């Protein structure tokens, strides 16, 4: 299986933390140049430096919900590395848990602006670059086990992650014969700062979530990164509009 990405260029949104950071590390270890994209400029720069690959890594500040920033971010990646082969659209947020009748509309809009609009904007501008290049390219969008199942109190999040699968499938079909493959990963519960915050704020509910994982434990970020890299590799050549569910069996129930 060919997982060597020497000479390739990858970007990871939300790359300064958790699943994004783990995936950026994996791309770097596989030989790719890596752009770490994050809302938090300093964290993006520090994370890029920590990859230990010198000027093959760059940290770029960008709010993925803002189109002008996304466009400028892609331009910066291409200015720096000359092309864009792989993108992992991973930036996402949670909002406070609330049943639908009690949920804040502002929270709903804020979550959609990042998880839904942000993922779509990144795909749009990545595709504008990728369609101009020679050679295969791949995009992986980050959905969730909640993109396939309901979850009480997480209506906005569940909606956004179902929508990520929909936009992945639609775009994948558009570019199926244009040498650009688009797929999604649906992580289960992974040990990241996002989940640590949820553990702190909702310990009982989160413990129930962990107890409900057939495997009986949280995932490790490397266990998502390997799926993302495989989806970008030539070995995944038949994967178009697909989803991979590293979720410890959660969606098998
Ligand atoms: N951790 C899990 O268990 C889990 C499970 C399923 C899906 N996911 C999804 O995986 C992705 C990453 O989750 P994580 O747990 O690593 O989260 P995290 O909170 O550790 O990291 C998310 C990163 O995204 C960045 N970010 C937030 N808003 C942004 C914006 N508008 N523009 C650019 N960057 C922004 C943050 O600064 C942060 O660095 C999310 O899409 C999340 O929904 C996570």
PDB file of C-alpha atoms and ligand atoms in Angstrom:
ATOM      1  CA  UNK A   1       0.000   0.000   0.000  1.00  0.00           C
ATOM      2  CA  UNK A   2       1.457   3.381  -1.034  1.00  0.00           C
ATOM      3  CA  UNK A   3       1.226   5.827   1.886  1.00  0.00           C
ATOM      4  CA  UNK A   4       4.329   7.824   0.978  1.00  0.00           C
ATOM      5  CA  UNK A   5       3.393  11.436   0.321  1.00  0.00           C
ATOM      6  CA  UNK A   6       6.784  12.925  -0.528  1.00  0.00           C
ATOM      7  CA  UNK A   7       6.351  16.027  -2.689  1.00  0.00           C
ATOM      8  CA  UNK A   8       2.636  16.251  -1.849  1.00  0.00           C
ATOM      9  CA  UNK A   9       0.937  19.156  -0.103  1.00  0.00           C
ATOM     10  CA  UNK A  10      -1.761  18.695   2.544  1.00  0.00           C
ATOM     11  CA  UNK A  11      -3.835  21.172   4.483  1.00  0.00           C
ATOM     12  CA  UNK A  12      -5.696  20.423   7.712  1.00  0.00           C
ATOM     13  CA  UNK A  13      -8.325  22.808   9.106  1.00  0.00           C
ATOM     14  CA  UNK A  14      -8.700  22.909  12.866  1.00  0.00           C
ATOM     15  CA  UNK A  15      -5.160  21.557  12.692  1.00  0.00           C
ATOM     16  CA  UNK A  16      -3.846  23.072  15.923  1.00  0.00           C
ATOM     17  CA  UNK A  17      -5.663  20.629  18.216  1.00  0.00           C
ATOM     18  CA  UNK A  18      -7.032  17.133  18.648  1.00  0.00           C
ATOM     19  CA  UNK A  19      -7.911  15.099  15.562  1.00  0.00           C
ATOM     20  CA  UNK A  20      -6.612  17.800  13.195  1.00  0.00           C
ATOM     21  CA  UNK A  21      -3.234  17.991  14.906  1.00  0.00           C
ATOM     22  CA  UNK A  22      -2.888  14.200  14.959  1.00  0.00           C
ATOM     23  CA  UNK A  23      -3.642  14.085  11.244  1.00  0.00           C
ATOM     24  CA  UNK A  24      -1.227  16.922  10.448  1.00  0.00           C
ATOM     25  CA  UNK A  25       1.489  14.921  12.257  1.00  0.00           C
ATOM     26  CA  UNK A  26       0.651  11.825  10.228  1.00  0.00           C
ATOM     27  CA  UNK A  27       0.836  13.755   6.925  1.00  0.00           C
ATOM     28  CA  UNK A  28       4.204  15.191   7.997  1.00  0.00           C
ATOM     29  CA  UNK A  29       5.530  11.738   8.935  1.00  0.00           C
ATOM     30  CA  UNK A  30       4.389  10.440   5.539  1.00  0.00           C
ATOM     31  CA  UNK A  31       6.540  13.068   3.813  1.00  0.00           C
ATOM     32  CA  UNK A  32       3.959  15.697   2.824  1.00  0.00           C
ATOM     33  CA  UNK A  33       4.331  19.437   3.249  1.00  0.00           C
ATOM     34  CA  UNK A  34       1.631  20.480   5.698  1.00  0.00           C
ATOM     35  CA  UNK A  35      -0.423  23.635   6.208  1.00  0.00           C
ATOM     36  CA  UNK A  36      -2.032  23.816   9.627  1.00  0.00           C
ATOM     37  CA  UNK A  37      -5.102  26.027   9.407  1.00  0.00           C
ATOM     38  CA  UNK A  38      -6.748  27.268  12.587  1.00  0.00           C
ATOM     39  CA  UNK A  39      -8.781  30.089  14.069  1.00  0.00           C
ATOM     40  CA  UNK A  40      -6.069  30.386  16.703  1.00  0.00           C
ATOM     41  CA  UNK A  41      -3.115  31.973  14.831  1.00  0.00           C
ATOM     42  CA  UNK A  42      -0.497  31.383  17.513  1.00  0.00           C
ATOM     43  CA  UNK A  43      -1.570  27.780  18.064  1.00  0.00           C
ATOM     44  CA  UNK A  44      -1.411  27.167  14.283  1.00  0.00           C
ATOM     45  CA  UNK A  45       2.125  28.582  14.073  1.00  0.00           C
ATOM     46  CA  UNK A  46       3.307  26.636  17.146  1.00  0.00           C
ATOM     47  CA  UNK A  47       1.746  23.397  15.909  1.00  0.00           C
ATOM     48  CA  UNK A  48       3.423  23.815  12.507  1.00  0.00           C
ATOM     49  CA  UNK A  49       6.813  24.410  14.171  1.00  0.00           C
ATOM     50  CA  UNK A  50       6.282  21.362  16.421  1.00  0.00           C
ATOM     51  CA  UNK A  51       5.870  19.086  13.398  1.00  0.00           C
ATOM     52  CA  UNK A  52       9.657  19.238  13.151  1.00  0.00           C
ATOM     53  CA  UNK A  53       9.753  19.389   9.349  1.00  0.00           C
ATOM     54  CA  UNK A  54      11.099  22.943   9.054  1.00  0.00           C
ATOM     55  CA  UNK A  55       9.835  24.926   6.105  1.00  0.00           C
ATOM     56  CA  UNK A  56       7.710  22.005   4.899  1.00  0.00           C
ATOM     57  CA  UNK A  57       5.173  23.155   7.509  1.00  0.00           C
ATOM     58  CA  UNK A  58       3.267  26.407   7.807  1.00  0.00           C
ATOM     59  CA  UNK A  59       0.614  27.629  10.240  1.00  0.00           C
ATOM     60  CA  UNK A  60      -2.108  29.868   8.800  1.00  0.00           C
ATOM     61  CA  UNK A  61      -4.777  31.755  10.721  1.00  0.00           C
ATOM     62  CA  UNK A  62      -8.211  31.424   9.140  1.00  0.00           C
ATOM     63  CA  UNK A  63     -11.808  31.414  10.284  1.00  0.00           C
ATOM     64  CA  UNK A  64     -13.314  28.777   7.997  1.00  0.00           C
ATOM     65  CA  UNK A  65     -16.756  30.388   8.267  1.00  0.00           C
ATOM     66  CA  UNK A  66     -15.507  33.509   6.402  1.00  0.00           C
ATOM     67  CA  UNK A  67     -15.197  33.142   2.653  1.00  0.00           C
ATOM     68  CA  UNK A  68     -12.591  35.883   2.135  1.00  0.00           C
ATOM     69  CA  UNK A  69     -10.364  34.277   4.775  1.00  0.00           C
ATOM     70  CA  UNK A  70     -10.767  30.823   3.222  1.00  0.00           C
ATOM     71  CA  UNK A  71      -9.887  32.175  -0.232  1.00  0.00           C
ATOM     72  CA  UNK A  72      -6.814  33.976   1.157  1.00  0.00           C
ATOM     73  CA  UNK A  73      -5.790  30.858   3.084  1.00  0.00           C
ATOM     74  CA  UNK A  74      -5.814  28.664  -0.042  1.00  0.00           C
ATOM     75  CA  UNK A  75      -3.851  31.333  -1.920  1.00  0.00           C
ATOM     76  CA  UNK A  76      -1.265  31.349   0.889  1.00  0.00           C
ATOM     77  CA  UNK A  77      -0.918  27.546   0.793  1.00  0.00           C
ATOM     78  CA  UNK A  78      -0.406  27.627  -2.986  1.00  0.00           C
ATOM     79  CA  UNK A  79       2.001  30.605  -2.776  1.00  0.00           C
ATOM     80  CA  UNK A  80       4.046  28.718  -0.205  1.00  0.00           C
ATOM     81  CA  UNK A  81       4.037  25.169  -1.563  1.00  0.00           C
ATOM     82  CA  UNK A  82       2.989  25.577  -5.203  1.00  0.00           C
ATOM     83  CA  UNK A  83      -0.048  23.261  -5.151  1.00  0.00           C
ATOM     84  CA  UNK A  84      -2.644  21.518  -2.980  1.00  0.00           C
ATOM     85  CA  UNK A  85      -2.995  17.737  -3.161  1.00  0.00           C
ATOM     86  CA  UNK A  86      -4.945  16.830  -0.028  1.00  0.00           C
ATOM     87  CA  UNK A  87      -7.321  18.643   2.306  1.00  0.00           C
ATOM     88  CA  UNK A  88      -8.775  17.445   5.587  1.00  0.00           C
ATOM     89  CA  UNK A  89     -11.709  19.733   6.431  1.00  0.00           C
ATOM     90  CA  UNK A  90     -11.835  19.015  10.123  1.00  0.00           C
ATOM     91  CA  UNK A  91     -12.547  22.310  11.939  1.00  0.00           C
ATOM     92  CA  UNK A  92     -15.704  21.951  13.995  1.00  0.00           C
ATOM     93  CA  UNK A  93     -17.296  23.129  17.208  1.00  0.00           C
ATOM     94  CA  UNK A  94     -19.885  22.105  19.775  1.00  0.00           C
ATOM     95  CA  UNK A  95     -22.439  24.369  21.474  1.00  0.00           C
ATOM     96  CA  UNK A  96     -24.097  23.842  24.880  1.00  0.00           C
ATOM     97  CA  UNK A  97     -26.317  20.778  25.141  1.00  0.00           C
ATOM     98  CA  UNK A  98     -30.032  21.651  24.930  1.00  0.00           C
ATOM     99  CA  UNK A  99     -33.207  20.018  23.699  1.00  0.00           C
ATOM    100  CA  UNK A 100     -34.598  21.657  20.569  1.00  0.00           C
ATOM    101  CA  UNK A 101     -37.311  23.770  22.238  1.00  0.00           C
ATOM    102  CA  UNK A 102     -34.752  25.245  24.627  1.00  0.00           C
ATOM    103  CA  UNK A 103     -31.769  25.585  22.276  1.00  0.00           C
ATOM    104  CA  UNK A 104     -30.378  29.031  21.492  1.00  0.00           C
ATOM    105  CA  UNK A 105     -30.856  30.156  17.888  1.00  0.00           C
ATOM    106  CA  UNK A 106     -27.580  32.081  18.086  1.00  0.00           C
ATOM    107  CA  UNK A 107     -25.806  28.852  19.095  1.00  0.00           C
ATOM    108  CA  UNK A 108     -27.470  27.053  16.170  1.00  0.00           C
ATOM    109  CA  UNK A 109     -26.263  29.719  13.714  1.00  0.00           C
ATOM    110  CA  UNK A 110     -22.748  29.796  15.196  1.00  0.00           C
ATOM    111  CA  UNK A 111     -22.371  26.024  14.971  1.00  0.00           C
ATOM    112  CA  UNK A 112     -23.710  25.902  11.403  1.00  0.00           C
ATOM    113  CA  UNK A 113     -21.358  28.692  10.331  1.00  0.00           C
ATOM    114  CA  UNK A 114     -18.329  26.569  11.258  1.00  0.00           C
ATOM    115  CA  UNK A 115     -19.372  22.917  10.871  1.00  0.00           C
ATOM    116  CA  UNK A 116     -21.531  23.344   7.770  1.00  0.00           C
ATOM    117  CA  UNK A 117     -20.713  26.607   5.974  1.00  0.00           C
ATOM    118  CA  UNK A 118     -17.019  26.338   6.928  1.00  0.00           C
ATOM    119  CA  UNK A 119     -16.671  22.824   5.521  1.00  0.00           C
ATOM    120  CA  UNK A 120     -18.505  23.825   2.353  1.00  0.00           C
ATOM    121  CA  UNK A 121     -16.432  27.007   1.854  1.00  0.00           C
ATOM    122  CA  UNK A 122     -13.194  25.082   2.279  1.00  0.00           C
ATOM    123  CA  UNK A 123     -14.279  22.433  -0.226  1.00  0.00           C
ATOM    124  CA  UNK A 124     -15.343  25.102  -2.706  1.00  0.00           C
ATOM    125  CA  UNK A 125     -12.001  26.903  -2.697  1.00  0.00           C
ATOM    126  CA  UNK A 126      -9.905  23.738  -2.459  1.00  0.00           C
ATOM    127  CA  UNK A 127     -11.715  22.421  -5.548  1.00  0.00           C
ATOM    128  CA  UNK A 128     -11.065  25.665  -7.453  1.00  0.00           C
ATOM    129  CA  UNK A 129      -7.349  25.073  -6.903  1.00  0.00           C
ATOM    130  CA  UNK A 130      -7.358  21.294  -7.378  1.00  0.00           C
ATOM    131  CA  UNK A 131      -9.256  21.393 -10.687  1.00  0.00           C
ATOM    132  CA  UNK A 132      -6.472  23.554 -12.199  1.00  0.00           C
ATOM    133  CA  UNK A 133      -3.684  21.086 -11.301  1.00  0.00           C
ATOM    134  CA  UNK A 134      -2.302  17.947 -12.867  1.00  0.00           C
ATOM    135  CA  UNK A 135      -2.494  14.728 -10.941  1.00  0.00           C
ATOM    136  CA  UNK A 136      -4.893  13.214  -8.476  1.00  0.00           C
ATOM    137  CA  UNK A 137      -6.196  15.136  -5.467  1.00  0.00           C
ATOM    138  CA  UNK A 138      -8.314  14.134  -2.481  1.00  0.00           C
ATOM    139  CA  UNK A 139     -10.523  15.856   0.068  1.00  0.00           C
ATOM    140  CA  UNK A 140     -11.680  14.301   3.334  1.00  0.00           C
ATOM    141  CA  UNK A 141     -14.439  15.997   5.320  1.00  0.00           C
ATOM    142  CA  UNK A 142     -14.889  15.407   9.021  1.00  0.00           C
ATOM    143  CA  UNK A 143     -18.401  14.292   9.930  1.00  0.00           C
ATOM    144  CA  UNK A 144     -19.100  12.242  13.078  1.00  0.00           C
ATOM    145  CA  UNK A 145     -20.912   9.187  14.353  1.00  0.00           C
ATOM    146  CA  UNK A 146     -23.565  11.867  14.930  1.00  0.00           C
ATOM    147  CA  UNK A 147     -23.665  12.303  11.154  1.00  0.00           C
ATOM    148  CA  UNK A 148     -25.281   8.865  11.042  1.00  0.00           C
ATOM    149  CA  UNK A 149     -27.293   8.752  14.277  1.00  0.00           C
ATOM    150  CA  UNK A 150     -29.409  11.062  16.396  1.00  0.00           C
ATOM    151  CA  UNK A 151     -28.236  12.278  19.802  1.00  0.00           C
ATOM    152  CA  UNK A 152     -30.595  14.053  22.216  1.00  0.00           C
ATOM    153  CA  UNK A 153     -29.537  17.570  23.152  1.00  0.00           C
ATOM    154  CA  UNK A 154     -27.141  17.833  20.217  1.00  0.00           C
ATOM    155  CA  UNK A 155     -29.640  18.751  17.496  1.00  0.00           C
ATOM    156  CA  UNK A 156     -27.569  21.411  15.765  1.00  0.00           C
ATOM    157  CA  UNK A 157     -24.393  19.302  15.865  1.00  0.00           C
ATOM    158  CA  UNK A 158     -26.215  16.200  14.587  1.00  0.00           C
ATOM    159  CA  UNK A 159     -27.794  18.243  11.779  1.00  0.00           C
ATOM    160  CA  UNK A 160     -24.479  19.761  10.721  1.00  0.00           C
ATOM    161  CA  UNK A 161     -22.708  16.403  10.653  1.00  0.00           C
ATOM    162  CA  UNK A 162     -25.481  14.732   8.609  1.00  0.00           C
ATOM    163  CA  UNK A 163     -25.177  17.662   6.193  1.00  0.00           C
ATOM    164  CA  UNK A 164     -21.410  17.160   5.886  1.00  0.00           C
ATOM    165  CA  UNK A 165     -22.096  13.655   4.557  1.00  0.00           C
ATOM    166  CA  UNK A 166     -24.618  15.085   2.074  1.00  0.00           C
ATOM    167  CA  UNK A 167     -22.250  17.730   0.740  1.00  0.00           C
ATOM    168  CA  UNK A 168     -19.464  15.142   0.530  1.00  0.00           C
ATOM    169  CA  UNK A 169     -21.593  12.838  -1.634  1.00  0.00           C
ATOM    170  CA  UNK A 170     -22.844  15.617  -3.930  1.00  0.00           C
ATOM    171  CA  UNK A 171     -19.375  17.061  -4.556  1.00  0.00           C
ATOM    172  CA  UNK A 172     -17.826  13.593  -4.876  1.00  0.00           C
ATOM    173  CA  UNK A 173     -20.145  12.818  -7.787  1.00  0.00           C
ATOM    174  CA  UNK A 174     -19.397  16.162  -9.450  1.00  0.00           C
ATOM    175  CA  UNK A 175     -15.639  15.462  -9.454  1.00  0.00           C
ATOM    176  CA  UNK A 176     -15.646  11.658  -9.810  1.00  0.00           C
ATOM    177  CA  UNK A 177     -14.221  11.826 -13.357  1.00  0.00           C
ATOM    178  CA  UNK A 178     -11.989  14.811 -12.699  1.00  0.00           C
ATOM    179  CA  UNK A 179      -9.329  13.026 -10.671  1.00  0.00           C
ATOM    180  CA  UNK A 180     -10.486  14.514  -7.356  1.00  0.00           C
ATOM    181  CA  UNK A 181     -11.850  12.059  -4.794  1.00  0.00           C
ATOM    182  CA  UNK A 182     -13.987  13.362  -1.911  1.00  0.00           C
ATOM    183  CA  UNK A 183     -14.897  11.258   1.120  1.00  0.00           C
ATOM    184  CA  UNK A 184     -15.800  11.679   4.789  1.00  0.00           C
ATOM    185  CA  UNK A 185     -14.729  10.189   8.099  1.00  0.00           C
ATOM    186  CA  UNK A 186     -17.241   9.714  10.917  1.00  0.00           C
ATOM    187  CA  UNK A 187     -15.262   9.537  14.163  1.00  0.00           C
ATOM    188  CA  UNK A 188     -16.798   8.119  17.287  1.00  0.00           C
ATOM    189  CA  UNK A 189     -15.754   9.607  20.637  1.00  0.00           C
ATOM    190  CA  UNK A 190     -12.046  10.483  20.541  1.00  0.00           C
ATOM    191  CA  UNK A 191      -9.741  11.660  23.271  1.00  0.00           C
ATOM    192  CA  UNK A 192      -9.294  15.333  22.307  1.00  0.00           C
ATOM    193  CA  UNK A 193      -9.633  18.736  24.019  1.00  0.00           C
ATOM    194  CA  UNK A 194     -13.205  18.981  22.621  1.00  0.00           C
ATOM    195  CA  UNK A 195     -14.185  15.763  24.393  1.00  0.00           C
ATOM    196  CA  UNK A 196     -12.236  16.733  27.547  1.00  0.00           C
ATOM    197  CA  UNK A 197     -14.364  19.903  27.714  1.00  0.00           C
ATOM    198  CA  UNK A 198     -17.559  17.876  27.274  1.00  0.00           C
ATOM    199  CA  UNK A 199     -16.350  15.460  30.000  1.00  0.00           C
ATOM    200  CA  UNK A 200     -15.851  18.422  32.334  1.00  0.00           C
ATOM    201  CA  UNK A 201     -19.191  20.096  31.534  1.00  0.00           C
ATOM    202  CA  UNK A 202     -21.377  16.982  31.258  1.00  0.00           C
ATOM    203  CA  UNK A 203     -19.585  14.180  33.147  1.00  0.00           C
ATOM    204  CA  UNK A 204     -22.629  11.910  33.558  1.00  0.00           C
ATOM    205  CA  UNK A 205     -23.734  12.102  29.920  1.00  0.00           C
ATOM    206  CA  UNK A 206     -20.173  11.668  28.640  1.00  0.00           C
ATOM    207  CA  UNK A 207     -19.519   8.660  30.869  1.00  0.00           C
ATOM    208  CA  UNK A 208     -22.716   7.137  29.454  1.00  0.00           C
ATOM    209  CA  UNK A 209     -21.350   7.837  25.954  1.00  0.00           C
ATOM    210  CA  UNK A 210     -18.071   6.045  26.716  1.00  0.00           C
ATOM    211  CA  UNK A 211     -19.943   3.140  28.359  1.00  0.00           C
ATOM    212  CA  UNK A 212     -22.041   2.889  25.186  1.00  0.00           C
ATOM    213  CA  UNK A 213     -19.014   2.370  22.905  1.00  0.00           C
ATOM    214  CA  UNK A 214     -18.900  -1.368  22.115  1.00  0.00           C
ATOM    215  CA  UNK A 215     -15.089  -1.253  22.184  1.00  0.00           C
ATOM    216  CA  UNK A 216     -15.262   0.264  25.686  1.00  0.00           C
ATOM    217  CA  UNK A 217     -12.823   3.142  25.219  1.00  0.00           C
ATOM    218  CA  UNK A 218     -12.294   6.500  23.542  1.00  0.00           C
ATOM    219  CA  UNK A 219     -10.440   6.543  20.245  1.00  0.00           C
ATOM    220  CA  UNK A 220      -6.882   7.820  19.846  1.00  0.00           C
ATOM    221  CA  UNK A 221      -6.265  10.531  17.251  1.00  0.00           C
ATOM    222  CA  UNK A 222      -3.830   8.277  15.352  1.00  0.00           C
ATOM    223  CA  UNK A 223      -6.797   5.975  14.716  1.00  0.00           C
ATOM    224  CA  UNK A 224      -8.509   8.717  12.696  1.00  0.00           C
ATOM    225  CA  UNK A 225      -5.346  10.025  11.071  1.00  0.00           C
ATOM    226  CA  UNK A 226      -4.619   6.621   9.544  1.00  0.00           C
ATOM    227  CA  UNK A 227      -8.118   6.548   7.987  1.00  0.00           C
ATOM    228  CA  UNK A 228      -7.697  10.061   6.554  1.00  0.00           C
ATOM    229  CA  UNK A 229      -4.297   9.252   5.053  1.00  0.00           C
ATOM    230  CA  UNK A 230      -5.612   6.047   3.555  1.00  0.00           C
ATOM    231  CA  UNK A 231      -8.514   7.942   1.938  1.00  0.00           C
ATOM    232  CA  UNK A 232      -5.935  10.274   0.353  1.00  0.00           C
ATOM    233  CA  UNK A 233      -3.703   7.441  -0.842  1.00  0.00           C
ATOM    234  CA  UNK A 234      -3.783   5.688  -4.232  1.00  0.00           C
ATOM    235  CA  UNK A 235      -4.983   2.541  -2.426  1.00  0.00           C
ATOM    236  CA  UNK A 236      -8.336   4.255  -1.864  1.00  0.00           C
ATOM    237  CA  UNK A 237      -8.756   4.882  -5.589  1.00  0.00           C
ATOM    238  CA  UNK A 238     -12.278   3.397  -5.651  1.00  0.00           C
ATOM    239  CA  UNK A 239     -13.451   5.453  -2.643  1.00  0.00           C
ATOM    240  CA  UNK A 240     -15.662   8.309  -3.858  1.00  0.00           C
ATOM    241  CA  UNK A 241     -18.460   9.842  -1.762  1.00  0.00           C
ATOM    242  CA  UNK A 242     -17.773   7.212   0.878  1.00  0.00           C
ATOM    243  CA  UNK A 243     -17.678   7.266   4.640  1.00  0.00           C
ATOM    244  CA  UNK A 244     -15.375   5.510   7.084  1.00  0.00           C
ATOM    245  CA  UNK A 245     -16.579   5.005  10.665  1.00  0.00           C
ATOM    246  CA  UNK A 246     -13.727   4.601  13.174  1.00  0.00           C
ATOM    247  CA  UNK A 247     -16.173   4.636  16.102  1.00  0.00           C
ATOM    248  CA  UNK A 248     -15.410   1.540  18.192  1.00  0.00           C
ATOM    249  CA  UNK A 249     -18.597  -0.087  16.908  1.00  0.00           C
ATOM    250  CA  UNK A 250     -21.014   2.717  17.913  1.00  0.00           C
ATOM    251  CA  UNK A 251     -22.870   2.787  14.595  1.00  0.00           C
ATOM    252  CA  UNK A 252     -22.834  -1.007  14.272  1.00  0.00           C
ATOM    253  CA  UNK A 253     -25.487  -1.304  17.000  1.00  0.00           C
TER     254      UNK A 253
HETATM  255  N1  LIG B   1     -13.341  14.387  19.415  1.00  0.00           N
HETATM  256  C1  LIG B   1     -14.358  13.624  19.081  1.00  0.00           C
HETATM  257  O1  LIG B   1     -14.726  12.705  19.803  1.00  0.00           O
HETATM  258  C2  LIG B   1     -15.061  13.834  17.786  1.00  0.00           C
HETATM  259  C3  LIG B   1     -16.028  12.901  17.395  1.00  0.00           C
HETATM  260  C4  LIG B   1     -16.672  13.061  16.173  1.00  0.00           C
HETATM  261  C5  LIG B   1     -16.343  14.133  15.362  1.00  0.00           C
HETATM  262  N2  LIG B   1     -15.413  15.020  15.776  1.00  0.00           N
HETATM  263  C6  LIG B   1     -15.122  16.123  14.877  1.00  0.00           C
HETATM  264  O2  LIG B   1     -13.717  16.175  14.672  1.00  0.00           O
HETATM  265  C7  LIG B   1     -13.322  17.525  14.428  1.00  0.00           C
HETATM  266  C8  LIG B   1     -12.180  17.888  15.346  1.00  0.00           C
HETATM  267  O3  LIG B   1     -12.597  17.683  16.684  1.00  0.00           O
HETATM  268  P1  LIG B   1     -11.577  17.721  17.911  1.00  0.00           P
HETATM  269  O4  LIG B   1     -12.206  16.895  18.958  1.00  0.00           O
HETATM  270  O5  LIG B   1     -10.212  17.437  17.443  1.00  0.00           O
HETATM  271  O6  LIG B   1     -11.750  19.270  18.328  1.00  0.00           O
HETATM  272  P2  LIG B   1     -10.752  20.303  19.031  1.00  0.00           P
HETATM  273  O7  LIG B   1     -11.659  21.286  19.721  1.00  0.00           O
HETATM  274  O8  LIG B   1      -9.695  19.613  19.821  1.00  0.00           O
HETATM  275  O9  LIG B   1     -10.072  21.013  17.785  1.00  0.00           O
HETATM  276  C9  LIG B   1     -10.808  21.783  16.886  1.00  0.00           C
HETATM  277  C10 LIG B   1      -9.902  22.848  16.292  1.00  0.00           C
HETATM  278  O10 LIG B   1     -10.689  23.597  15.357  1.00  0.00           O
HETATM  279  C11 LIG B   1     -10.362  24.970  15.507  1.00  0.00           C
HETATM  280  N3  LIG B   1     -11.487  25.801  15.048  1.00  0.00           N
HETATM  281  C12 LIG B   1     -12.668  26.020  15.677  1.00  0.00           C
HETATM  282  N4  LIG B   1     -13.414  26.876  14.973  1.00  0.00           N
HETATM  283  C13 LIG B   1     -12.692  27.201  13.861  1.00  0.00           C
HETATM  284  C14 LIG B   1     -12.926  28.057  12.760  1.00  0.00           C
HETATM  285  N5  LIG B   1     -14.063  28.778  12.667  1.00  0.00           N
HETATM  286  N6  LIG B   1     -11.983  28.158  11.804  1.00  0.00           N
HETATM  287  C15 LIG B   1     -10.825  27.451  11.895  1.00  0.00           C
HETATM  288  N7  LIG B   1     -10.543  26.631  12.937  1.00  0.00           N
HETATM  289  C16 LIG B   1     -11.476  26.516  13.908  1.00  0.00           C
HETATM  290  C17 LIG B   1     -10.088  25.135  17.000  1.00  0.00           C
HETATM  291  O11 LIG B   1      -9.329  26.326  17.267  1.00  0.00           O
HETATM  292  C18 LIG B   1      -9.360  23.844  17.326  1.00  0.00           C
HETATM  293  O12 LIG B   1      -7.962  23.996  17.176  1.00  0.00           O
HETATM  294  C19 LIG B   1     -14.586  18.376  14.594  1.00  0.00           C
HETATM  295  O13 LIG B   1     -15.172  18.617  13.343  1.00  0.00           O
HETATM  296  C20 LIG B   1     -15.479  17.499  15.433  1.00  0.00           C
HETATM  297  O14 LIG B   1     -16.841  17.800  15.257  1.00  0.00           O
HETATM  298  C21 LIG B   1     -14.766  14.904  16.952  1.00  0.00           C
END
